[in-house]
Amino acid sequence: MASNSLITLITGGNSGIGKSLAGLLVADANRHVIITSRSIDKGNAAVEEIKGLKQPGKIEMVQLDLTVPSSITALAKDIETRYGRLDALVNNAAIADFPPNTPLPERMETSFKANVTGPLLMLEAFWPLLMKSTTTPRIINHSSGAGSMQIVKNMPDWAFGEVPIPYFSSKAALNMVSCSWMLGHRGEDYKMFTYCPGFTESNLGPHNKLANGAKPVVEGARPMVAILDGEKDAEHGGFLNHEGGQHPW
Ligand SMILES: NC(=O)c1ccc[n+]([C@@H]2O[C@H](COP(=O)([O-])OP(=O)(O)OC[C@H]3O[C@@H](n4cnc5c(N)ncnc54)[C@H](OP(=O)(O)O)[C@@H]3O)[C@@H](O)[C@H]2O)c1
């Protein structure tokens, strides 16, 4: 099935900021948004919620577990077969929270598989399809100020118990995925952004609540619409924050 719309793939689109972004993007009749979900039930529920917004853009869901490389290559094959190209990739999904007493090696391994290796494998698998985009392909690697050496070194305090080192270090590694990807693809026709939404309401962890000072989910998601619409193309390669500025690496 060919599509004339801008095909936009958002990992982890069944929840939080990814789902909110999908809901914003379908306001554009020219967007065809594909969200990924580990759970088919959660993904279907998100699609129903987004369809309930009665917006003109298209929405669909595909199953994906970023910790399973074959899941990524199978999805790339599926998108290639059905659409032949991809116009935008939002490497949004991540894990930060684990059940109590999860051993540190497991927290480190899963965080890196989901938050670093998975997004890199997504870039590898979807790059050929992004290069077939009929417009300038745009990529967002959804990171965090928690992955910035300078921000973490200068944090006055951490209010939420044990510092989640697996999450912080995985986001720092994701930042290097962005920078080194760009080094290997200089001069090619695409735009890549690393993005931090700031502290936002979501299911990322137990503290991501409005009552703890998190901002409404849509405020973390909305700046990515402008990025995907090309309004930030002049900042290609930057570590953009939700306030319209840039974070230090
Ligand atoms: N919220 C914040 O304050 C904040 C701040 C800075 C950066 N961020 C970043 O924002 C992005 C979105 O997070 P969020 O806050 O919206 O949290 P969220 O509500 O927990 O959403 C995370 C999404 O990632 C998915 N996911 C987790 N592990 C996965 C895996 N192995 N394979 C595929 N999908 C997986 C989750 O699926 P399940 O529903 O199945 O778990 C969920 O759909 C993340 O990259 C996060 O690091 C968030």
PDB file of C-alpha atoms and ligand atoms in Angstrom:
ATOM      1  CA  MET A   1       0.000   0.000   0.000  1.00  0.00           C
ATOM      2  CA  ALA A   2       1.694   3.222  -1.104  1.00  0.00           C
ATOM      3  CA  SER A   3       1.229   6.304   1.035  1.00  0.00           C
ATOM      4  CA  ASN A   4       1.566   9.944   0.024  1.00  0.00           C
ATOM      5  CA  SER A   5       1.553  11.018   3.682  1.00  0.00           C
ATOM      6  CA  LEU A   6       4.651  11.624   5.788  1.00  0.00           C
ATOM      7  CA  ILE A   7       5.290   8.230   7.347  1.00  0.00           C
ATOM      8  CA  THR A   8       6.437   8.818  10.904  1.00  0.00           C
ATOM      9  CA  LEU A   9       7.537   5.978  13.172  1.00  0.00           C
ATOM     10  CA  ILE A  10       7.490   6.527  16.960  1.00  0.00           C
ATOM     11  CA  THR A  11       8.885   3.815  19.216  1.00  0.00           C
ATOM     12  CA  GLY A  12       7.112   3.360  22.539  1.00  0.00           C
ATOM     13  CA  GLY A  13       4.069   5.224  21.258  1.00  0.00           C
ATOM     14  CA  ASN A  14       1.603   3.409  23.502  1.00  0.00           C
ATOM     15  CA  SER A  15       2.449   5.550  26.532  1.00  0.00           C
ATOM     16  CA  GLY A  16       3.529   8.926  27.851  1.00  0.00           C
ATOM     17  CA  ILE A  17       5.283  11.421  25.605  1.00  0.00           C
ATOM     18  CA  GLY A  18       5.329   9.121  22.554  1.00  0.00           C
ATOM     19  CA  LYS A  19       1.560   8.652  22.661  1.00  0.00           C
ATOM     20  CA  SER A  20       1.036  12.374  23.200  1.00  0.00           C
ATOM     21  CA  LEU A  21       3.282  13.145  20.210  1.00  0.00           C
ATOM     22  CA  ALA A  22       1.304  10.718  18.035  1.00  0.00           C
ATOM     23  CA  GLY A  23      -1.920  12.467  19.069  1.00  0.00           C
ATOM     24  CA  LEU A  24      -0.480  15.848  18.117  1.00  0.00           C
ATOM     25  CA  LEU A  25       0.903  14.669  14.771  1.00  0.00           C
ATOM     26  CA  VAL A  26      -2.389  13.236  13.504  1.00  0.00           C
ATOM     27  CA  ALA A  27      -3.805  16.771  13.580  1.00  0.00           C
ATOM     28  CA  ASP A  28      -1.892  17.044  10.280  1.00  0.00           C
ATOM     29  CA  ALA A  29      -3.838  15.341   7.503  1.00  0.00           C
ATOM     30  CA  ASN A  30      -0.533  14.734   5.746  1.00  0.00           C
ATOM     31  CA  ARG A  31       0.900  12.567   8.558  1.00  0.00           C
ATOM     32  CA  HIS A  32       0.724   8.803   8.736  1.00  0.00           C
ATOM     33  CA  VAL A  33       1.873   7.922  12.252  1.00  0.00           C
ATOM     34  CA  ILE A  34       3.012   4.422  13.120  1.00  0.00           C
ATOM     35  CA  ILE A  35       3.443   3.822  16.832  1.00  0.00           C
ATOM     36  CA  THR A  36       5.275   0.811  18.191  1.00  0.00           C
ATOM     37  CA  SER A  37       4.295  -1.014  21.340  1.00  0.00           C
ATOM     38  CA  ARG A  38       5.732  -4.001  23.188  1.00  0.00           C
ATOM     39  CA  SER A  39       2.213  -5.019  24.161  1.00  0.00           C
ATOM     40  CA  ILE A  40      -0.335  -5.404  21.375  1.00  0.00           C
ATOM     41  CA  ASP A  41      -3.178  -4.711  23.818  1.00  0.00           C
ATOM     42  CA  LYS A  42      -1.587  -1.476  25.084  1.00  0.00           C
ATOM     43  CA  GLY A  43      -0.794  -0.469  21.504  1.00  0.00           C
ATOM     44  CA  ASN A  44      -4.353  -1.108  20.328  1.00  0.00           C
ATOM     45  CA  ALA A  45      -5.712   0.884  23.279  1.00  0.00           C
ATOM     46  CA  ALA A  46      -3.451   3.805  22.354  1.00  0.00           C
ATOM     47  CA  VAL A  47      -4.601   3.670  18.724  1.00  0.00           C
ATOM     48  CA  GLU A  48      -8.245   3.728  19.826  1.00  0.00           C
ATOM     49  CA  GLU A  49      -7.525   6.707  22.098  1.00  0.00           C
ATOM     50  CA  ILE A  50      -5.811   8.591  19.263  1.00  0.00           C
ATOM     51  CA  LYS A  51      -8.559   7.721  16.766  1.00  0.00           C
ATOM     52  CA  GLY A  52     -11.005   9.106  19.357  1.00  0.00           C
ATOM     53  CA  LEU A  53      -9.407  12.530  18.836  1.00  0.00           C
ATOM     54  CA  LYS A  54     -11.091  12.515  15.380  1.00  0.00           C
ATOM     55  CA  GLN A  55      -8.083  14.034  13.652  1.00  0.00           C
ATOM     56  CA  PRO A  56      -7.429  13.730   9.902  1.00  0.00           C
ATOM     57  CA  GLY A  57      -4.007  12.057  10.032  1.00  0.00           C
ATOM     58  CA  LYS A  58      -3.561   8.270   9.915  1.00  0.00           C
ATOM     59  CA  ILE A  59      -2.542   6.185  12.917  1.00  0.00           C
ATOM     60  CA  GLU A  60      -1.519   2.536  13.161  1.00  0.00           C
ATOM     61  CA  MET A  61       0.348   0.326  15.615  1.00  0.00           C
ATOM     62  CA  VAL A  62       3.049  -2.283  15.155  1.00  0.00           C
ATOM     63  CA  GLN A  63       4.594  -4.579  17.747  1.00  0.00           C
ATOM     64  CA  LEU A  64       8.248  -4.002  18.688  1.00  0.00           C
ATOM     65  CA  ASP A  65      10.558  -4.933  21.540  1.00  0.00           C
ATOM     66  CA  LEU A  66      13.772  -2.941  21.282  1.00  0.00           C
ATOM     67  CA  THR A  67      15.706  -5.510  23.299  1.00  0.00           C
ATOM     68  CA  VAL A  68      15.102  -8.115  20.558  1.00  0.00           C
ATOM     69  CA  PRO A  69      17.159  -7.271  17.444  1.00  0.00           C
ATOM     70  CA  SER A  70      15.100  -9.605  15.221  1.00  0.00           C
ATOM     71  CA  SER A  71      12.009  -7.593  16.221  1.00  0.00           C
ATOM     72  CA  ILE A  72      13.679  -4.477  14.773  1.00  0.00           C
ATOM     73  CA  THR A  73      14.784  -6.056  11.500  1.00  0.00           C
ATOM     74  CA  ALA A  74      11.363  -7.680  11.038  1.00  0.00           C
ATOM     75  CA  LEU A  75       9.673  -4.299  11.498  1.00  0.00           C
ATOM     76  CA  ALA A  76      11.993  -2.640   8.975  1.00  0.00           C
ATOM     77  CA  LYS A  77      11.165  -5.385   6.460  1.00  0.00           C
ATOM     78  CA  ASP A  78       7.444  -4.915   7.134  1.00  0.00           C
ATOM     79  CA  ILE A  79       7.602  -1.132   6.612  1.00  0.00           C
ATOM     80  CA  GLU A  80       9.706  -1.591   3.484  1.00  0.00           C
ATOM     81  CA  THR A  81       7.227  -4.076   2.041  1.00  0.00           C
ATOM     82  CA  ARG A  82       4.184  -1.980   2.826  1.00  0.00           C
ATOM     83  CA  TYR A  83       5.446   1.574   2.233  1.00  0.00           C
ATOM     84  CA  GLY A  84       8.886   1.390   0.650  1.00  0.00           C
ATOM     85  CA  ARG A  85      10.214   4.324   2.667  1.00  0.00           C
ATOM     86  CA  LEU A  86      10.173   6.164   5.999  1.00  0.00           C
ATOM     87  CA  ASP A  87      10.023   9.950   6.388  1.00  0.00           C
ATOM     88  CA  ALA A  88      10.673  10.377  10.115  1.00  0.00           C
ATOM     89  CA  LEU A  89      11.919   8.207  12.965  1.00  0.00           C
ATOM     90  CA  VAL A  90      11.393   9.115  16.618  1.00  0.00           C
ATOM     91  CA  ASN A  91      13.578   6.890  18.783  1.00  0.00           C
ATOM     92  CA  ASN A  92      11.358   7.601  21.790  1.00  0.00           C
ATOM     93  CA  ALA A  93      11.033   4.403  23.824  1.00  0.00           C
ATOM     94  CA  ALA A  94      13.133   3.920  26.924  1.00  0.00           C
ATOM     95  CA  ILE A  95      13.132   2.225  30.288  1.00  0.00           C
ATOM     96  CA  ALA A  96      14.127   3.881  33.562  1.00  0.00           C
ATOM     97  CA  ASP A  97      12.277   2.042  36.301  1.00  0.00           C
ATOM     98  CA  PHE A  98      12.635  -1.548  37.495  1.00  0.00           C
ATOM     99  CA  PRO A  99      10.873  -3.645  40.127  1.00  0.00           C
ATOM    100  CA  PRO A 100      12.457  -3.323  43.582  1.00  0.00           C
ATOM    101  CA  ASN A 101      15.531  -5.502  44.124  1.00  0.00           C
ATOM    102  CA  THR A 102      16.249  -5.938  40.412  1.00  0.00           C
ATOM    103  CA  PRO A 103      20.001  -6.691  40.390  1.00  0.00           C
ATOM    104  CA  LEU A 104      22.230  -3.911  39.091  1.00  0.00           C
ATOM    105  CA  PRO A 105      23.688  -6.034  36.244  1.00  0.00           C
ATOM    106  CA  GLU A 106      20.158  -6.659  34.976  1.00  0.00           C
ATOM    107  CA  ARG A 107      19.220  -2.969  35.274  1.00  0.00           C
ATOM    108  CA  MET A 108      22.366  -1.962  33.392  1.00  0.00           C
ATOM    109  CA  GLU A 109      21.952  -4.595  30.681  1.00  0.00           C
ATOM    110  CA  THR A 110      18.268  -3.924  30.047  1.00  0.00           C
ATOM    111  CA  SER A 111      18.738  -0.131  30.132  1.00  0.00           C
ATOM    112  CA  PHE A 112      21.501  -0.298  27.548  1.00  0.00           C
ATOM    113  CA  LYS A 113      19.657  -2.777  25.335  1.00  0.00           C
ATOM    114  CA  ALA A 114      16.446  -0.715  25.303  1.00  0.00           C
ATOM    115  CA  ASN A 115      17.858   2.819  25.496  1.00  0.00           C
ATOM    116  CA  VAL A 116      21.069   2.582  23.456  1.00  0.00           C
ATOM    117  CA  THR A 117      21.480  -0.581  21.380  1.00  0.00           C
ATOM    118  CA  GLY A 118      17.811  -0.594  20.375  1.00  0.00           C
ATOM    119  CA  PRO A 119      17.805   2.993  19.052  1.00  0.00           C
ATOM    120  CA  LEU A 120      21.111   2.379  17.230  1.00  0.00           C
ATOM    121  CA  LEU A 121      19.727  -0.780  15.626  1.00  0.00           C
ATOM    122  CA  MET A 122      16.648   1.231  14.638  1.00  0.00           C
ATOM    123  CA  LEU A 123      18.910   3.750  12.899  1.00  0.00           C
ATOM    124  CA  GLU A 124      20.778   0.958  11.097  1.00  0.00           C
ATOM    125  CA  ALA A 125      17.635  -0.898  10.071  1.00  0.00           C
ATOM    126  CA  PHE A 126      15.622   2.135   8.941  1.00  0.00           C
ATOM    127  CA  TRP A 127      18.416   4.215   7.397  1.00  0.00           C
ATOM    128  CA  PRO A 128      17.894   2.765   3.884  1.00  0.00           C
ATOM    129  CA  LEU A 129      14.173   3.553   4.129  1.00  0.00           C
ATOM    130  CA  LEU A 130      14.828   7.047   5.487  1.00  0.00           C
ATOM    131  CA  MET A 131      17.149   7.636   2.528  1.00  0.00           C
ATOM    132  CA  LYS A 132      14.185   6.819   0.259  1.00  0.00           C
ATOM    133  CA  SER A 133      12.062   9.556   1.827  1.00  0.00           C
ATOM    134  CA  THR A 134      10.533  11.924  -0.705  1.00  0.00           C
ATOM    135  CA  THR A 135      11.300  14.806   1.660  1.00  0.00           C
ATOM    136  CA  THR A 136      14.134  15.583   4.084  1.00  0.00           C
ATOM    137  CA  PRO A 137      14.101  12.654   6.513  1.00  0.00           C
ATOM    138  CA  ARG A 138      14.121  13.687  10.164  1.00  0.00           C
ATOM    139  CA  ILE A 139      15.271  11.677  13.150  1.00  0.00           C
ATOM    140  CA  ILE A 140      14.783  12.435  16.835  1.00  0.00           C
ATOM    141  CA  ASN A 141      16.739  10.514  19.434  1.00  0.00           C
ATOM    142  CA  HIS A 142      14.756  11.067  22.607  1.00  0.00           C
ATOM    143  CA  SER A 143      17.357  11.612  25.285  1.00  0.00           C
ATOM    144  CA  SER A 144      17.389  13.488  28.570  1.00  0.00           C
ATOM    145  CA  GLY A 145      19.327  16.123  30.454  1.00  0.00           C
ATOM    146  CA  ALA A 146      20.181  13.112  32.644  1.00  0.00           C
ATOM    147  CA  GLY A 147      22.497  12.061  29.794  1.00  0.00           C
ATOM    148  CA  SER A 148      24.406  15.360  29.828  1.00  0.00           C
ATOM    149  CA  MET A 149      27.709  15.230  31.730  1.00  0.00           C
ATOM    150  CA  GLN A 150      27.600  18.961  32.353  1.00  0.00           C
ATOM    151  CA  ILE A 151      24.024  19.019  33.600  1.00  0.00           C
ATOM    152  CA  VAL A 152      24.494  16.056  35.948  1.00  0.00           C
ATOM    153  CA  LYS A 153      27.806  17.393  37.290  1.00  0.00           C
ATOM    154  CA  ASN A 154      26.097  20.677  38.118  1.00  0.00           C
ATOM    155  CA  MET A 155      22.832  19.285  39.545  1.00  0.00           C
ATOM    156  CA  PRO A 156      22.404  20.802  43.007  1.00  0.00           C
ATOM    157  CA  ASP A 157      20.501  17.780  44.281  1.00  0.00           C
ATOM    158  CA  TRP A 158      18.578  14.658  43.245  1.00  0.00           C
ATOM    159  CA  ALA A 159      15.181  14.555  44.902  1.00  0.00           C
ATOM    160  CA  PHE A 160      14.023  11.030  44.058  1.00  0.00           C
ATOM    161  CA  GLY A 161      16.008   8.534  46.137  1.00  0.00           C
ATOM    162  CA  GLU A 162      18.755   6.447  44.562  1.00  0.00           C
ATOM    163  CA  VAL A 163      20.183   8.065  41.423  1.00  0.00           C
ATOM    164  CA  PRO A 164      19.221   5.762  38.523  1.00  0.00           C
ATOM    165  CA  ILE A 165      22.742   5.353  37.164  1.00  0.00           C
ATOM    166  CA  PRO A 166      21.711   2.747  34.536  1.00  0.00           C
ATOM    167  CA  TYR A 167      19.234   5.230  33.037  1.00  0.00           C
ATOM    168  CA  PHE A 168      21.564   8.251  33.253  1.00  0.00           C
ATOM    169  CA  SER A 169      24.498   6.400  31.723  1.00  0.00           C
ATOM    170  CA  SER A 170      22.341   4.888  28.975  1.00  0.00           C
ATOM    171  CA  LYS A 171      21.163   8.368  27.966  1.00  0.00           C
ATOM    172  CA  ALA A 172      24.772   9.609  27.888  1.00  0.00           C
ATOM    173  CA  ALA A 173      25.537   6.674  25.594  1.00  0.00           C
ATOM    174  CA  LEU A 174      22.534   7.519  23.416  1.00  0.00           C
ATOM    175  CA  ASN A 175      23.906  11.048  23.080  1.00  0.00           C
ATOM    176  CA  MET A 176      27.130   9.559  21.727  1.00  0.00           C
ATOM    177  CA  VAL A 177      25.118   7.386  19.343  1.00  0.00           C
ATOM    178  CA  SER A 178      23.695  10.633  17.917  1.00  0.00           C
ATOM    179  CA  CYS A 179      27.080  12.351  17.661  1.00  0.00           C
ATOM    180  CA  SER A 180      28.926   9.388  16.187  1.00  0.00           C
ATOM    181  CA  TRP A 181      26.091   8.603  13.768  1.00  0.00           C
ATOM    182  CA  MET A 182      26.425  12.122  12.436  1.00  0.00           C
ATOM    183  CA  LEU A 183      30.194  11.734  12.106  1.00  0.00           C
ATOM    184  CA  GLY A 184      29.617   8.696   9.893  1.00  0.00           C
ATOM    185  CA  HIS A 185      26.933  10.373   7.780  1.00  0.00           C
ATOM    186  CA  ARG A 186      28.330  13.825   7.106  1.00  0.00           C
ATOM    187  CA  GLY A 187      27.079  15.516   3.999  1.00  0.00           C
ATOM    188  CA  GLU A 188      24.063  13.253   3.613  1.00  0.00           C
ATOM    189  CA  ASP A 189      20.574  14.647   3.218  1.00  0.00           C
ATOM    190  CA  TYR A 190      18.857  14.225   6.579  1.00  0.00           C
ATOM    191  CA  LYS A 191      18.316  16.031   9.861  1.00  0.00           C
ATOM    192  CA  MET A 192      18.988  14.493  13.260  1.00  0.00           C
ATOM    193  CA  PHE A 193      18.179  15.900  16.664  1.00  0.00           C
ATOM    194  CA  THR A 194      18.767  14.762  20.200  1.00  0.00           C
ATOM    195  CA  TYR A 195      15.918  15.976  22.393  1.00  0.00           C
ATOM    196  CA  CYS A 196      15.144  16.402  26.089  1.00  0.00           C
ATOM    197  CA  PRO A 197      11.522  17.014  27.113  1.00  0.00           C
ATOM    198  CA  GLY A 198      12.322  18.087  30.684  1.00  0.00           C
ATOM    199  CA  PHE A 199      10.588  16.568  33.681  1.00  0.00           C
ATOM    200  CA  THR A 200       7.270  15.366  32.282  1.00  0.00           C
ATOM    201  CA  GLU A 201       4.248  13.427  33.433  1.00  0.00           C
ATOM    202  CA  SER A 202       4.413   9.870  32.051  1.00  0.00           C
ATOM    203  CA  ASN A 203       4.804   6.219  33.039  1.00  0.00           C
ATOM    204  CA  LEU A 204       8.607   6.407  33.003  1.00  0.00           C
ATOM    205  CA  GLY A 205       8.824   6.104  36.776  1.00  0.00           C
ATOM    206  CA  PRO A 206       6.787   6.565  39.940  1.00  0.00           C
ATOM    207  CA  HIS A 207       7.942  10.181  40.281  1.00  0.00           C
ATOM    208  CA  ASN A 208       6.736  11.329  36.853  1.00  0.00           C
ATOM    209  CA  LYS A 209       3.582  12.871  38.290  1.00  0.00           C
ATOM    210  CA  LEU A 210       2.134  16.371  38.102  1.00  0.00           C
ATOM    211  CA  ALA A 211       2.097  16.368  41.924  1.00  0.00           C
ATOM    212  CA  ASN A 212       5.911  16.095  41.889  1.00  0.00           C
ATOM    213  CA  GLY A 213       6.274  19.068  39.579  1.00  0.00           C
ATOM    214  CA  ALA A 214       6.284  17.167  36.273  1.00  0.00           C
ATOM    215  CA  LYS A 215       4.856  19.188  33.406  1.00  0.00           C
ATOM    216  CA  PRO A 216       1.778  17.961  31.479  1.00  0.00           C
ATOM    217  CA  VAL A 217       2.736  15.303  28.954  1.00  0.00           C
ATOM    218  CA  VAL A 218       1.716  17.390  25.949  1.00  0.00           C
ATOM    219  CA  GLU A 219       4.274  20.057  26.914  1.00  0.00           C
ATOM    220  CA  GLY A 220       7.054  17.480  26.657  1.00  0.00           C
ATOM    221  CA  ALA A 221       5.731  16.236  23.323  1.00  0.00           C
ATOM    222  CA  ARG A 222       4.802  19.453  21.483  1.00  0.00           C
ATOM    223  CA  PRO A 223       8.330  20.726  20.716  1.00  0.00           C
ATOM    224  CA  MET A 224       8.930  17.556  18.705  1.00  0.00           C
ATOM    225  CA  VAL A 225       6.122  18.517  16.302  1.00  0.00           C
ATOM    226  CA  ALA A 226       8.063  21.647  15.346  1.00  0.00           C
ATOM    227  CA  ILE A 227      11.248  19.571  14.953  1.00  0.00           C
ATOM    228  CA  LEU A 228       9.474  17.066  12.692  1.00  0.00           C
ATOM    229  CA  ASP A 229       7.885  19.906  10.712  1.00  0.00           C
ATOM    230  CA  GLY A 230      11.372  21.171   9.851  1.00  0.00           C
ATOM    231  CA  GLU A 231      11.256  24.310  11.993  1.00  0.00           C
ATOM    232  CA  LYS A 232      14.502  23.348  13.737  1.00  0.00           C
ATOM    233  CA  ASP A 233      16.445  22.155  10.690  1.00  0.00           C
ATOM    234  CA  ALA A 234      19.038  24.891  11.241  1.00  0.00           C
ATOM    235  CA  GLU A 235      19.851  23.136  14.537  1.00  0.00           C
ATOM    236  CA  HIS A 236      20.626  19.781  12.865  1.00  0.00           C
ATOM    237  CA  GLY A 237      22.886  17.820  15.194  1.00  0.00           C
ATOM    238  CA  GLY A 238      21.923  19.760  18.300  1.00  0.00           C
ATOM    239  CA  PHE A 239      20.794  18.575  21.728  1.00  0.00           C
ATOM    240  CA  LEU A 240      17.504  20.452  21.806  1.00  0.00           C
ATOM    241  CA  ASN A 241      15.462  21.069  24.937  1.00  0.00           C
ATOM    242  CA  HIS A 242      11.742  21.665  25.340  1.00  0.00           C
ATOM    243  CA  GLU A 243      12.246  25.373  26.024  1.00  0.00           C
ATOM    244  CA  GLY A 244      13.510  26.073  22.512  1.00  0.00           C
ATOM    245  CA  GLY A 245      17.173  26.166  23.519  1.00  0.00           C
ATOM    246  CA  GLN A 246      19.935  23.571  23.536  1.00  0.00           C
ATOM    247  CA  HIS A 247      21.426  21.478  26.324  1.00  0.00           C
ATOM    248  CA  PRO A 248      25.191  21.090  26.775  1.00  0.00           C
ATOM    249  CA  TRP A 249      26.403  17.579  25.979  1.00  0.00           C
TER     250      TRP A 249
HETATM  251  N1  LIG B   1       9.098  11.810  31.352  1.00  0.00           N
HETATM  252  C1  LIG B   1      10.207  12.506  31.611  1.00  0.00           C
HETATM  253  O1  LIG B   1      10.332  13.274  32.600  1.00  0.00           O
HETATM  254  C2  LIG B   1      11.368  12.370  30.688  1.00  0.00           C
HETATM  255  C3  LIG B   1      12.471  13.219  30.885  1.00  0.00           C
HETATM  256  C4  LIG B   1      13.554  13.099  30.018  1.00  0.00           C
HETATM  257  C5  LIG B   1      13.519  12.188  28.981  1.00  0.00           C
HETATM  258  N2  LIG B   1      12.417  11.382  28.819  1.00  0.00           N
HETATM  259  C6  LIG B   1      12.415  10.425  27.709  1.00  0.00           C
HETATM  260  O2  LIG B   1      11.170  10.453  27.050  1.00  0.00           O
HETATM  261  C7  LIG B   1      11.002   9.227  26.330  1.00  0.00           C
HETATM  262  C8  LIG B   1       9.580   8.731  26.521  1.00  0.00           C
HETATM  263  O3  LIG B   1       9.410   8.325  27.877  1.00  0.00           O
HETATM  264  P1  LIG B   1       8.106   8.665  28.722  1.00  0.00           P
HETATM  265  O4  LIG B   1       8.513   9.637  29.757  1.00  0.00           O
HETATM  266  O5  LIG B   1       6.965   8.969  27.838  1.00  0.00           O
HETATM  267  O6  LIG B   1       7.898   7.263  29.486  1.00  0.00           O
HETATM  268  P2  LIG B   1       6.815   6.092  29.298  1.00  0.00           P
HETATM  269  O7  LIG B   1       5.437   6.625  29.476  1.00  0.00           O
HETATM  270  O8  LIG B   1       7.258   5.017  30.238  1.00  0.00           O
HETATM  271  O9  LIG B   1       7.023   5.612  27.810  1.00  0.00           O
HETATM  272  C9  LIG B   1       8.138   4.819  27.466  1.00  0.00           C
HETATM  273  C10 LIG B   1       7.769   3.920  26.317  1.00  0.00           C
HETATM  274  O10 LIG B   1       8.911   3.093  25.994  1.00  0.00           O
HETATM  275  C11 LIG B   1       8.464   1.757  25.874  1.00  0.00           C
HETATM  276  N3  LIG B   1       9.524   0.771  26.089  1.00  0.00           N
HETATM  277  C12 LIG B   1      10.226   0.534  27.212  1.00  0.00           C
HETATM  278  N4  LIG B   1      11.076  -0.496  27.020  1.00  0.00           N
HETATM  279  C13 LIG B   1      10.891  -0.898  25.737  1.00  0.00           C
HETATM  280  C14 LIG B   1      11.442  -1.936  24.952  1.00  0.00           C
HETATM  281  N5  LIG B   1      12.361  -2.807  25.421  1.00  0.00           N
HETATM  282  N6  LIG B   1      11.020  -2.073  23.669  1.00  0.00           N
HETATM  283  C15 LIG B   1      10.082  -1.244  23.173  1.00  0.00           C
HETATM  284  N7  LIG B   1       9.507  -0.265  23.869  1.00  0.00           N
HETATM  285  C16 LIG B   1       9.904  -0.101  25.143  1.00  0.00           C
HETATM  286  C17 LIG B   1       7.352   1.635  26.922  1.00  0.00           C
HETATM  287  O11 LIG B   1       6.576   0.478  26.692  1.00  0.00           O
HETATM  288  P3  LIG B   1       5.689  -0.203  27.871  1.00  0.00           P
HETATM  289  O12 LIG B   1       4.460   0.650  27.995  1.00  0.00           O
HETATM  290  O13 LIG B   1       5.451  -1.568  27.361  1.00  0.00           O
HETATM  291  O14 LIG B   1       6.545  -0.164  29.112  1.00  0.00           O
HETATM  292  C18 LIG B   1       6.617   2.943  26.659  1.00  0.00           C
HETATM  293  O15 LIG B   1       5.791   2.807  25.524  1.00  0.00           O
HETATM  294  C19 LIG B   1      12.081   8.285  26.878  1.00  0.00           C
HETATM  295  O16 LIG B   1      13.153   8.197  25.957  1.00  0.00           O
HETATM  296  C20 LIG B   1      12.551   8.981  28.140  1.00  0.00           C
HETATM  297  O17 LIG B   1      13.875   8.659  28.479  1.00  0.00           O
HETATM  298  C21 LIG B   1      11.350  11.455  29.646  1.00  0.00           C
END
